[in-house]
Amino acid sequence: MMLLSRTMCCALLAVVLAGAEVGAAPYPTALINIDARDATDLSGKWHYIVDPLKMGVTRANSRRYAVFQDVAGPENQADFLEYNFDASPRMLIPGDWNGQDVSLTWYDGLVWFRRTIEIDELRAGRQFLHFGAANYKALVYINGEKVGEHEGGFTPFAFDVTENLVVGQNSIVVGVDSEHNSSSIPSPVVDWKNYGGITRPVHLVSVAESYVHDYFVRLDSDGRMRADVRLGGGKVGNRTVRVDIPDLGIKLRGKSDQSGSVTFAVDAPDKLQRWSPATPKLYDVIVSAAGDQVSDKIGFRTLAIDGSNILLNGEPIFLRGISIHEETIGAIPSRAMNEARARELLSIAKQDLNANFVRLAHYPHAAIMTRIADELGLMVWSEIPVYWDIDFENPDTLATAKQMQQENIIRDRNRASIVFWSVGNETPQTDVRLAFLEELISDVRQLDATRLVTAALHRVRNEGRANVVDDPLGKLIDVVSVNTYQGWYGNMSLDRVPGVEWRNPSGKPFLFSEFGAGALYGFHDADMEKFSEEFQAEYYRVTLEMASKVPGLSGLSPWILKDFQSPRRMHGRFQEYWNRKGIISPQGHKKAAFFVLGDWYKELASRGGISE
Ligand code: GCU
């Protein structure tokens, strides 16, 4: 949960006391679109101190262990201090610690990071310290004073540090604890490597005293273009707000209400070119108010459902997808995405695999991924890591999930590529889970009524040769998605897979959100032993044959594009802590199955229409 900094609390108090118009409008989520703002990138080498016993937290009152004070330095040698950042090693931020220090390959715990910044003069307006993400809990200090903390490993957060900065050297200390527990989202039990650290960029963002905090500009199914804009900072009420889309000749003008919000609606001009995988058109959108101005590139399209069809811009579309974990290509992969690495992964999907859809599993990926998906023309499944069995009865866990989902949606809801918000993966069919997810679905509807809600289900009822999908969650979501591994897990032989039937009594659009088999790249076996490329290729052939017969199937996102690191995959010959279900190897080599799927998608795309 993000705490308000002293400044924000004071500002809030001042407003309450003054009874004047609502002043600093502190929102529960960070200001958006950092790359378009006056932001200083704090990437680079930061000093770090590994704190296995969390002494900097448990003994925070002891000068010897108050790591966040960062007082260690020549002038303080008189005090016996148990740390000294200047004498500590450095690692690259953004970046996980696992791949940068071999002693931290599987470390799960607390690490302190520090860098300093020189401030020549204190600027007018407000200064925010913004993090793209830090996994899992972050404690943030400026010049020894705590400015806030955040829980959640994959979404942005920011603190107003205007009052904390001084002219001269400023010390930024961030404690990142990657440890998950029984109440966290996800729980500690996941099938991926829990990369720890400040895994996404850090910026010091300067904005005007009153600034554009966030906005949502989109095309609604009624043919109207709408824009919701929220201002932040002081004096947010009764300000002139402008939204311009020059190439469409759209100039919206309005006044913010007392809370700093304003909504616009206008008929979409006939010349609007809608976004789609085939025509990923993006428009320049400029949002300005109170001396602040933020530019963005936004695509406009509509989504709807007609029976078992998903309609993109009014036409049925088949999702030719692939699942992707956030992990770079290479023998020592990283969680830290950048434009080149994101483009590398997504271009393989778009160009080599002929996909038009990616499931960005199992958590919100870096913002750059959905920006590149917008540009390349890939529809996106975005999800929060409500994964397997979490503590569905714990109100704190629900609060964390709601906050994480809100952070994800507010950050990305201007991305035309995103078509689904997913609220869970393979969660147990219990009443408490249903109530928990119902809350999350209700929040999605509030935050973004334009997109479809889904979840990856996995429990099906067998009726003879048929799998019947009757999870009660199916009644609450728009698109019923199922993970299936028949032919890999369990004892079904591959020759029986094409005969498996599926029934989806909901009649809603139906996706296979996962299916896959492991293969060690370069391991070949004519008898198709499991983990051979031949087995994986045959598994794809028979599973795609099964899929092609499923009535109402609207798409698939097989598991998974690339082998990925996982502590659960311990087989000494075939896995060595890699989940081998990728259709490309860690270094990006295509396995035989890649071409089976790619050919199937190419043939589908060649039919045009439904599989554009
Ligand atoms: C599950 C799960 C994935 C996991 C996969 C597997 O469906 O959703 O996170 O990696 O199966 O077993 O490989």
Coordinates of N, CA, C and O and ligand atoms in Angstrom, one line a residue, residues 190-192 325 359 361-362 387-388 425-426 456 458 483-485 488-489 514 559-560 564 566 569 579 581, ligand 1:
V190 N 5.4 -20.0 -7.2 CA 5.1 -19.7 -8.6 C 6.1 -20.5 -9.5 O 7.1 -20.9 -9.1
D191 N 5.7 -20.6 -10.8 CA 6.5 -21.3 -11.7 C 7.3 -20.3 -12.6 O 7.2 -20.3 -13.8
W192 N 8.0 -19.4 -11.9 CA 8.9 -18.5 -12.6 C 9.9 -18.0 -11.6 O 9.7 -18.1 -10.4
H325 N 6.7 -14.6 -21.0 CA 7.1 -14.2 -19.6 C 8.1 -13.0 -19.9 O 8.7 -12.8 -20.9
R359 N -0.1 -13.0 -24.9 CA -0.5 -13.1 -23.5 C 0.7 -12.7 -22.7 O 1.7 -13.5 -22.6
A361 N 2.2 -12.8 -19.7 CA 2.0 -13.6 -18.4 C 3.1 -13.2 -17.4 O 4.2 -12.8 -17.8
H362 N 2.9 -13.5 -16.1 CA 1.7 -13.7 -15.4 C 1.4 -12.5 -14.6 O 0.8 -12.5 -13.5
Y387 N -2.3 -15.7 -8.9 CA -1.8 -16.9 -9.5 C -1.9 -18.1 -8.5 O -1.4 -18.0 -7.4
W388 N -2.6 -19.2 -9.0 CA -2.7 -20.4 -8.2 C -3.4 -20.0 -6.9 O -4.3 -19.2 -6.8
N425 N -5.1 -16.6 -12.7 CA -4.5 -17.7 -13.4 C -4.6 -19.0 -12.6 O -4.0 -19.1 -11.5
E426 N -5.4 -20.0 -13.1 CA -5.5 -21.3 -12.5 C -5.8 -21.2 -11.0 O -5.1 -21.8 -10.1
A456 N -7.6 -17.2 -16.7 CA -7.2 -18.5 -17.2 C -7.7 -19.6 -16.2 O -7.2 -19.6 -15.1
H458 N -8.6 -23.7 -15.3 CA -7.9 -25.0 -15.6 C -8.7 -26.2 -15.1 O -8.3 -27.3 -15.5
N483 N -6.5 -23.3 -19.7 CA -5.2 -23.8 -19.8 C -5.3 -25.3 -19.9 O -6.0 -25.9 -19.0
T484 N -4.7 -26.0 -20.9 CA -4.9 -27.4 -21.0 C -3.5 -28.1 -21.4 O -2.8 -27.5 -22.2
Y485 N -3.2 -29.2 -20.8 CA -1.9 -29.8 -21.1 C -2.1 -31.3 -21.4 O -1.1 -32.1 -21.2
W488 N 0.8 -33.8 -22.3 CA 2.0 -33.6 -21.7 C 2.0 -34.0 -20.2 O 2.6 -35.0 -19.8
Y489 N 1.1 -33.3 -19.4 CA 0.9 -33.8 -18.1 C -0.2 -34.9 -18.1 O -1.1 -34.9 -19.0
E514 N -3.4 -21.5 -22.5 CA -2.2 -22.2 -22.4 C -2.3 -23.6 -22.9 O -3.3 -24.2 -22.7
W559 N 1.7 -22.0 -24.5 CA 2.7 -21.8 -23.5 C 4.0 -22.4 -23.9 O 4.1 -23.6 -23.9
I560 N 4.9 -21.7 -24.4 CA 5.2 -20.3 -24.3 C 6.3 -19.9 -25.3 O 6.9 -20.8 -25.9
F564 N 12.0 -20.4 -20.0 CA 12.2 -19.3 -18.9 C 12.7 -20.0 -17.6 O 12.5 -21.2 -17.4
S566 N 13.0 -21.1 -13.8 CA 12.0 -21.4 -12.8 C 12.7 -22.4 -11.8 O 13.3 -23.4 -12.1
R569 N 11.9 -26.3 -11.8 CA 12.2 -27.2 -12.9 C 13.6 -27.7 -12.7 O 14.6 -27.2 -13.2
N579 N 12.2 -23.8 -17.4 CA 11.0 -24.4 -17.9 C 11.1 -24.5 -19.4 O 11.3 -23.4 -20.1
K581 N 9.2 -25.3 -21.9 CA 8.1 -25.3 -22.9 C 8.2 -24.2 -23.9 O 7.3 -24.0 -24.8
Ligands
GCU1 C1 0.5 -23.6 -15.7 C2 0.9 -22.2 -15.3 C3 2.2 -21.7 -15.9 C4 3.2 -22.9 -15.8 C5 2.7 -23.9 -16.8 C6 3.7 -25.2 -16.8 O1 -0.5 -23.6 -16.6 O2 -0.1 -21.3 -15.6 O3 2.6 -20.6 -15.1 O4 4.5 -22.4 -16.2 O5 1.5 -24.5 -16.3 O6 3.4 -26.2 -16.1 O7 4.7 -25.0 -17.5

